[in-house]
Coordinates of C-alpha atoms in Angstrom, one line a residue:
Chain A
M1 CA 18.0 -22.8 19.2
N2 CA 19.3 -26.3 19.4
P3 CA 20.9 -27.9 22.4
L4 CA 24.3 -28.3 20.7
L5 CA 24.7 -24.6 20.3
A6 CA 23.6 -23.3 23.6
P7 CA 26.7 -24.2 25.8
A8 CA 29.0 -23.1 23.0
V9 CA 27.6 -19.7 22.9
L10 CA 27.5 -19.3 26.6
T11 CA 31.2 -20.1 26.9
A12 CA 32.3 -17.9 24.1
A13 CA 35.0 -15.4 24.5
P14 CA 33.7 -12.3 26.4
G15 CA 35.4 -9.9 24.0
E16 CA 38.3 -8.2 25.7
T17 CA 40.3 -11.1 27.1
R18 CA 40.7 -13.1 23.9
E19 CA 44.1 -14.3 22.9
F20 CA 45.2 -16.5 20.1
L21 CA 46.4 -19.2 22.5
S22 CA 43.7 -19.0 25.1
P23 CA 40.8 -20.5 23.2
A24 CA 37.3 -20.3 24.5
G25 CA 35.0 -23.4 24.8
V26 CA 33.5 -23.0 21.4
E27 CA 37.0 -22.9 19.8
I28 CA 38.0 -26.1 21.7
V29 CA 34.9 -27.8 20.4
F30 CA 35.5 -26.5 17.0
V31 CA 39.1 -27.8 16.9
L32 CA 38.1 -31.2 18.3
V33 CA 35.3 -31.6 15.8
G34 CA 37.6 -30.2 13.1
L35 CA 40.2 -32.9 13.8
V36 CA 37.5 -35.6 13.5
T37 CA 36.3 -34.0 10.2
L38 CA 39.7 -33.7 8.8
G39 CA 40.6 -37.2 9.8
A40 CA 37.5 -38.6 8.2
G41 CA 38.1 -36.6 5.1
I42 CA 41.7 -38.0 4.8
L43 CA 40.4 -41.5 5.4
C44 CA 37.7 -40.9 2.8
V45 CA 40.3 -40.1 0.1
T46 CA 42.8 -42.8 1.2
S47 CA 40.6 -45.7 2.1
R48 CA 40.9 -48.7 -0.2
Q49 CA 37.4 -50.0 0.6
L50 CA 35.0 -48.1 -1.4
V51 CA 32.0 -48.3 0.9
H52 CA 34.1 -47.3 3.8
A53 CA 35.2 -44.2 1.9
A54 CA 31.5 -43.3 1.4
L55 CA 30.9 -43.8 5.1
Y56 CA 33.9 -41.7 6.0
L57 CA 32.4 -39.0 3.8
V58 CA 29.3 -39.2 6.0
V59 CA 31.4 -38.5 9.1
A60 CA 33.2 -35.6 7.4
L61 CA 30.0 -34.0 6.2
G62 CA 28.4 -34.5 9.6
G63 CA 31.4 -32.8 11.2
L64 CA 30.9 -29.9 8.8
A65 CA 27.3 -29.7 9.9
V66 CA 28.5 -29.4 13.5
H67 CA 30.8 -26.7 12.5
Y68 CA 27.9 -24.8 10.9
L69 CA 26.0 -25.2 14.2
L70 CA 29.0 -23.8 16.1
L71 CA 29.1 -20.9 13.7
T72 CA 25.4 -20.3 14.6
A73 CA 24.2 -21.1 11.1
E74 CA 21.7 -23.6 12.2
F75 CA 19.6 -23.6 9.0
I76 CA 22.5 -24.4 6.8
A77 CA 23.5 -27.1 9.3
W78 CA 20.2 -28.9 9.0
V79 CA 20.1 -28.5 5.3
Q80 CA 23.6 -30.0 5.2
V81 CA 22.4 -33.0 7.2
L82 CA 19.3 -33.4 5.1
I83 CA 20.7 -33.1 1.7
Y84 CA 24.3 -34.1 1.9
L85 CA 24.0 -36.8 4.5
G86 CA 20.6 -37.8 3.5
S87 CA 20.6 -37.8 -0.3
V88 CA 24.1 -37.3 -1.7
V89 CA 25.8 -40.1 0.2
V90 CA 22.9 -42.4 -0.5
L91 CA 23.2 -41.6 -4.2
L92 CA 27.0 -42.3 -3.9
L93 CA 26.3 -45.6 -2.2
F94 CA 23.8 -46.5 -4.9
G95 CA 26.4 -45.6 -7.5
L96 CA 28.9 -47.9 -5.8
M97 CA 26.3 -50.6 -5.7
L98 CA 25.3 -50.3 -9.4
T99 CA 28.9 -50.3 -10.6
R100 CA 29.5 -53.6 -8.7
A101 CA 32.0 -52.2 -6.3
P102 CA 33.9 -54.9 -4.5
I103 CA 33.1 -55.4 -0.8
G104 CA 36.6 -56.0 0.4
P105 CA 39.6 -53.7 -0.3
S106 CA 40.2 -53.0 -3.9
P107 CA 43.9 -52.7 -4.7
D108 CA 43.4 -50.4 -7.7
A109 CA 41.5 -47.6 -5.9
D110 CA 44.4 -45.2 -6.4
S111 CA 46.0 -44.4 -9.7
R112 CA 49.6 -44.2 -10.5
N113 CA 49.9 -40.5 -10.1
R114 CA 49.5 -40.7 -6.4
P115 CA 52.8 -39.1 -5.4
V116 CA 52.1 -36.2 -7.7
A117 CA 48.7 -35.8 -6.2
L118 CA 50.2 -35.8 -2.7
A119 CA 52.7 -33.2 -3.6
V120 CA 50.1 -31.0 -5.2
A121 CA 47.8 -31.4 -2.2
V122 CA 50.5 -30.6 0.3
L123 CA 51.7 -27.6 -1.6
A124 CA 48.1 -26.3 -1.9
A125 CA 47.5 -26.9 1.8
A126 CA 50.7 -25.2 2.8
T127 CA 50.0 -22.2 0.6
L128 CA 46.4 -21.8 1.6
V129 CA 47.0 -22.3 5.3
T130 CA 50.0 -19.8 5.3
L131 CA 48.0 -17.3 3.4
V132 CA 44.8 -17.6 5.4
A133 CA 46.6 -17.7 8.8
D134 CA 48.6 -14.6 7.9
A135 CA 45.6 -12.7 6.5
F136 CA 43.1 -13.3 9.2
R137 CA 45.5 -13.5 12.2
T138 CA 43.7 -10.7 14.1
T139 CA 40.1 -11.4 13.0
W140 CA 37.4 -12.6 15.3
I141 CA 33.9 -13.8 14.8
E142 CA 31.4 -12.5 17.2
L143 CA 29.1 -15.4 18.0
D144 CA 27.1 -13.8 20.8
T145 CA 24.1 -13.1 18.6
P146 CA 23.2 -15.9 16.2
H147 CA 23.4 -14.9 12.6
G148 CA 21.9 -17.8 10.7
R149 CA 18.5 -18.4 12.3
S150 CA 16.0 -20.0 10.0
G151 CA 13.7 -17.0 10.0
D152 CA 16.4 -14.6 8.9
I153 CA 17.7 -17.0 6.2
G154 CA 14.1 -17.6 5.0
A155 CA 13.3 -13.9 4.8
S156 CA 16.6 -13.2 3.0
L157 CA 16.1 -16.1 0.7
F158 CA 12.6 -15.2 -0.4
R159 CA 13.0 -11.5 -0.3
H160 CA 16.4 -10.8 -1.8
W161 CA 17.4 -14.0 -3.4
V162 CA 14.1 -15.3 -4.8
L163 CA 15.1 -15.1 -8.4
P164 CA 18.3 -17.2 -8.0
F165 CA 16.2 -19.5 -5.9
E166 CA 13.7 -20.1 -8.7
L167 CA 16.5 -20.4 -11.2
L168 CA 18.0 -23.1 -9.0
S169 CA 14.8 -25.0 -9.0
V170 CA 14.8 -25.0 -12.8
I171 CA 18.5 -26.2 -12.7
L172 CA 17.5 -29.0 -10.4
L173 CA 14.7 -30.1 -12.6
A174 CA 16.9 -30.0 -15.7
A175 CA 19.6 -32.0 -13.9
L176 CA 17.0 -34.6 -12.8
V177 CA 15.6 -35.0 -16.3
G178 CA 19.1 -35.1 -17.7
A179 CA 20.1 -37.8 -15.3
I180 CA 17.1 -39.9 -16.3
V181 CA 17.7 -39.4 -20.0
I182 CA 21.4 -40.3 -19.6
S183 CA 21.0 -43.3 -17.4
R184 CA 18.0 -44.8 -19.2
K185 CA 18.7 -48.2 -20.6
R186 CA 18.8 -48.3 -24.4
G187 CA 16.9 -51.3 -25.5
P188 CA 16.5 -52.4 -29.1
A189 CA 16.5 -49.0 -30.7
P190 CA 13.5 -48.8 -33.2
A191 CA 10.6 -49.9 -31.0
E192 CA 11.6 -47.8 -28.0
E193 CA 12.3 -44.8 -30.1
E194 CA 8.9 -45.0 -31.8
Q195 CA 7.2 -45.3 -28.4
R196 CA 9.0 -42.2 -27.3
Chain B
M1 CA 35.8 -17.5 17.6
H2 CA 39.0 -16.9 15.8
L3 CA 38.4 -16.7 12.0
V4 CA 41.5 -18.7 11.4
Y5 CA 40.0 -21.9 12.7
P6 CA 37.3 -22.3 10.1
A7 CA 39.4 -20.9 7.4
V8 CA 42.3 -23.2 8.0
L9 CA 40.0 -26.2 8.4
S10 CA 38.4 -25.3 5.1
A11 CA 41.7 -25.0 3.4
L12 CA 42.9 -28.4 4.7
L13 CA 39.6 -30.1 3.7
F14 CA 39.9 -28.5 0.3
S15 CA 43.4 -29.8 -0.1
T16 CA 42.3 -33.2 0.9
G17 CA 39.7 -33.1 -1.8
V18 CA 42.3 -32.0 -4.3
Y19 CA 44.4 -35.0 -3.4
G20 CA 41.4 -37.3 -3.8
V21 CA 40.5 -35.9 -7.2
L22 CA 44.0 -36.3 -8.4
A23 CA 44.9 -39.7 -6.8
R24 CA 41.7 -41.7 -7.1
R25 CA 41.0 -44.0 -9.9
N26 CA 37.4 -45.0 -9.4
A27 CA 35.2 -42.3 -10.8
I28 CA 32.8 -42.5 -7.9
L29 CA 35.6 -41.9 -5.5
V30 CA 36.6 -38.9 -7.6
L31 CA 33.0 -37.6 -7.2
M32 CA 33.3 -38.1 -3.4
S33 CA 36.4 -36.0 -3.4
V34 CA 34.6 -33.3 -5.4
E35 CA 31.9 -33.3 -2.7
L36 CA 34.5 -32.9 -0.1
M37 CA 35.9 -29.8 -1.9
L38 CA 32.5 -28.3 -2.3
A39 CA 31.7 -28.8 1.4
A40 CA 35.0 -27.1 2.4
V41 CA 34.0 -24.1 0.3
G42 CA 30.7 -24.1 2.0
L43 CA 32.3 -23.9 5.4
N44 CA 34.3 -20.9 4.2
F45 CA 31.2 -19.2 2.9
V46 CA 29.4 -19.6 6.2
A47 CA 32.4 -18.5 8.3
F48 CA 32.9 -15.3 6.4
D49 CA 29.2 -14.6 6.3
V50 CA 29.0 -14.9 10.1
W51 CA 32.1 -12.8 10.4
L52 CA 30.9 -10.0 8.2
R53 CA 27.3 -10.1 9.6
D54 CA 26.0 -9.7 6.1
T55 CA 22.4 -8.3 6.2
L56 CA 21.5 -10.2 3.0
H57 CA 23.0 -13.4 4.4
S58 CA 24.8 -13.8 1.1
G59 CA 27.2 -16.4 2.3
Q60 CA 24.7 -18.7 3.9
V61 CA 22.2 -18.4 1.0
F62 CA 25.0 -19.2 -1.4
T63 CA 25.9 -22.2 0.7
L64 CA 22.3 -23.3 0.3
F65 CA 22.7 -22.9 -3.5
L66 CA 26.0 -24.7 -3.4
I67 CA 24.5 -27.7 -1.5
A68 CA 21.6 -27.9 -4.1
L69 CA 24.0 -27.6 -7.0
A70 CA 26.2 -30.3 -5.4
A71 CA 23.1 -32.6 -5.3
A72 CA 22.4 -31.9 -9.0
E73 CA 26.0 -32.4 -9.9
I74 CA 26.2 -35.7 -8.1
G75 CA 23.0 -36.9 -9.8
I76 CA 24.3 -36.0 -13.3
G77 CA 27.8 -37.3 -12.5
L78 CA 26.6 -40.6 -11.2
A79 CA 24.3 -41.0 -14.3
I80 CA 27.3 -40.4 -16.5
V81 CA 29.5 -42.8 -14.5
L82 CA 26.8 -45.5 -14.7
L83 CA 26.5 -45.0 -18.4
V84 CA 30.3 -45.3 -18.9
Y85 CA 30.3 -48.4 -16.7
R86 CA 27.5 -49.9 -18.6
T87 CA 29.2 -49.2 -21.9
Y88 CA 32.8 -50.2 -21.0
G89 CA 32.4 -52.3 -17.9
D90 CA 34.9 -50.1 -16.1
N91 CA 34.9 -46.8 -14.4
A92 CA 38.6 -46.2 -13.8
V93 CA 39.2 -42.7 -15.0
D94 CA 42.8 -43.3 -16.2
R95 CA 41.8 -46.3 -18.3
L96 CA 39.2 -44.4 -20.3
R97 CA 41.2 -42.7 -22.8
A98 CA 39.3 -42.5 -26.0
L99 CA 37.4 -39.3 -26.7
G100 CA 35.8 -40.1 -30.1
D101 CA 32.9 -42.0 -31.2
R102 CA 33.9 -45.5 -31.6
R103 CA 31.5 -46.5 -34.3
A104 CA 32.6 -43.7 -36.5
D105 CA 36.2 -44.5 -35.8
G106 CA 35.9 -48.0 -37.0
G107 CA 35.9 -49.9 -33.7
D108 CA 39.3 -49.8 -32.1
A109 CA 39.5 -46.2 -30.8
G110 CA 38.2 -47.1 -27.3
R111 CA 39.3 -49.7 -24.9
G112 CA 39.7 -53.1 -26.3
T113 CA 37.5 -54.9 -23.9
D114 CA 33.8 -54.7 -24.8
P115 CA 31.5 -55.8 -22.0
G116 CA 29.0 -57.2 -24.4
R117 CA 25.6 -55.7 -24.2
D118 CA 25.4 -52.3 -26.0
A119 CA 29.1 -51.8 -26.3
G120 CA 28.9 -50.8 -29.9
D121 CA 26.0 -48.5 -29.4
A122 CA 27.5 -45.5 -27.6
G123 CA 31.1 -45.2 -28.2
D124 CA 32.1 -42.4 -26.0
T125 CA 34.4 -42.1 -23.0
G126 CA 36.1 -39.5 -21.0
D127 CA 39.7 -38.6 -21.0
T128 CA 41.9 -39.1 -18.0
G129 CA 41.4 -35.8 -16.4
E130 CA 37.7 -35.0 -16.7
P131 CA 35.4 -38.0 -16.8
A132 CA 32.2 -36.0 -16.8
A133 CA 32.3 -33.6 -19.7
A134 CA 33.1 -35.7 -22.7
P135 CA 30.6 -38.6 -22.2
A136 CA 27.7 -36.1 -21.8
G137 CA 28.4 -34.5 -25.1
G138 CA 29.0 -37.8 -26.8
A139 CA 25.8 -39.4 -25.4
A140 CA 23.8 -36.4 -26.5
H141 CA 25.3 -36.6 -30.0
E142 CA 24.6 -40.3 -30.1
R143 CA 21.0 -39.8 -29.1
E144 CA 20.5 -37.2 -31.8
A145 CA 22.0 -39.5 -34.3
A146 CA 19.7 -42.3 -33.2
A147 CA 16.6 -40.1 -33.3

């Protein structure tokens, strides 16, 4: 168990005195980190500086990792930190670098259909939040016993989900080879093709 | 914890990603927004898995698969964006309008500005909505034709 999780679990709701408007400690932490995550996400999609957008994405994904920890899914949290924050964002930064993204603010980061996008996003958010809040108004997650310990996840992964896991490794290999093939520089065609 | 908290946060993050996908012009920023949407879905998976106490840990295992697939997607997507950038000198998704093969079309189907190097080689580009699908097929077709 990691140190972030321990106080959150200890101060969780005891079970009978829970109310919607009397949040326990874990819920307060969740809401605060959620505000940070949501703010970073909004800044990520609205920032005009491309590298800043990638770094805001780091904050948002890191906040999601904290949420996984608060939901006692520690293995997923560390996988999120390792893969999302460690590799995906680095790949994105490399992509920005290789497409010669400007360092300062780029005025054409947003396209012309921005009001339409805003309307669609607000409508989607309103619909989803209304639906979800109405559907799960009286539902509580019991966090007293952790549910996502690494041992359990590993046993489940390699006992019940081993075939999709192997399939996923094949997919990753195919994606890697495909990325190399696509992004390989095409030189003068005949010589390189003969070498291949 | 109340289930509404993670569910609402996930819905809001997903909507943020929707806004980013629709409003951004740079293809890499579109890919970032897609990552945001995928991450929001992962939070939903984990929250519902912990709520339901699934003995197979389906939600968390699927979140693992989702993270790995997101990594694969970002690799392929960035490779395609780099190829488009190398071919056209631009990765704005609303300026890449031509779908066809430029060499077969006679030269003026794509954008007018050729960046120089191998501009006439691979004449493929995405449409405004989906920058990923069309160049992949076009590039594969081009490669077959070259080989």
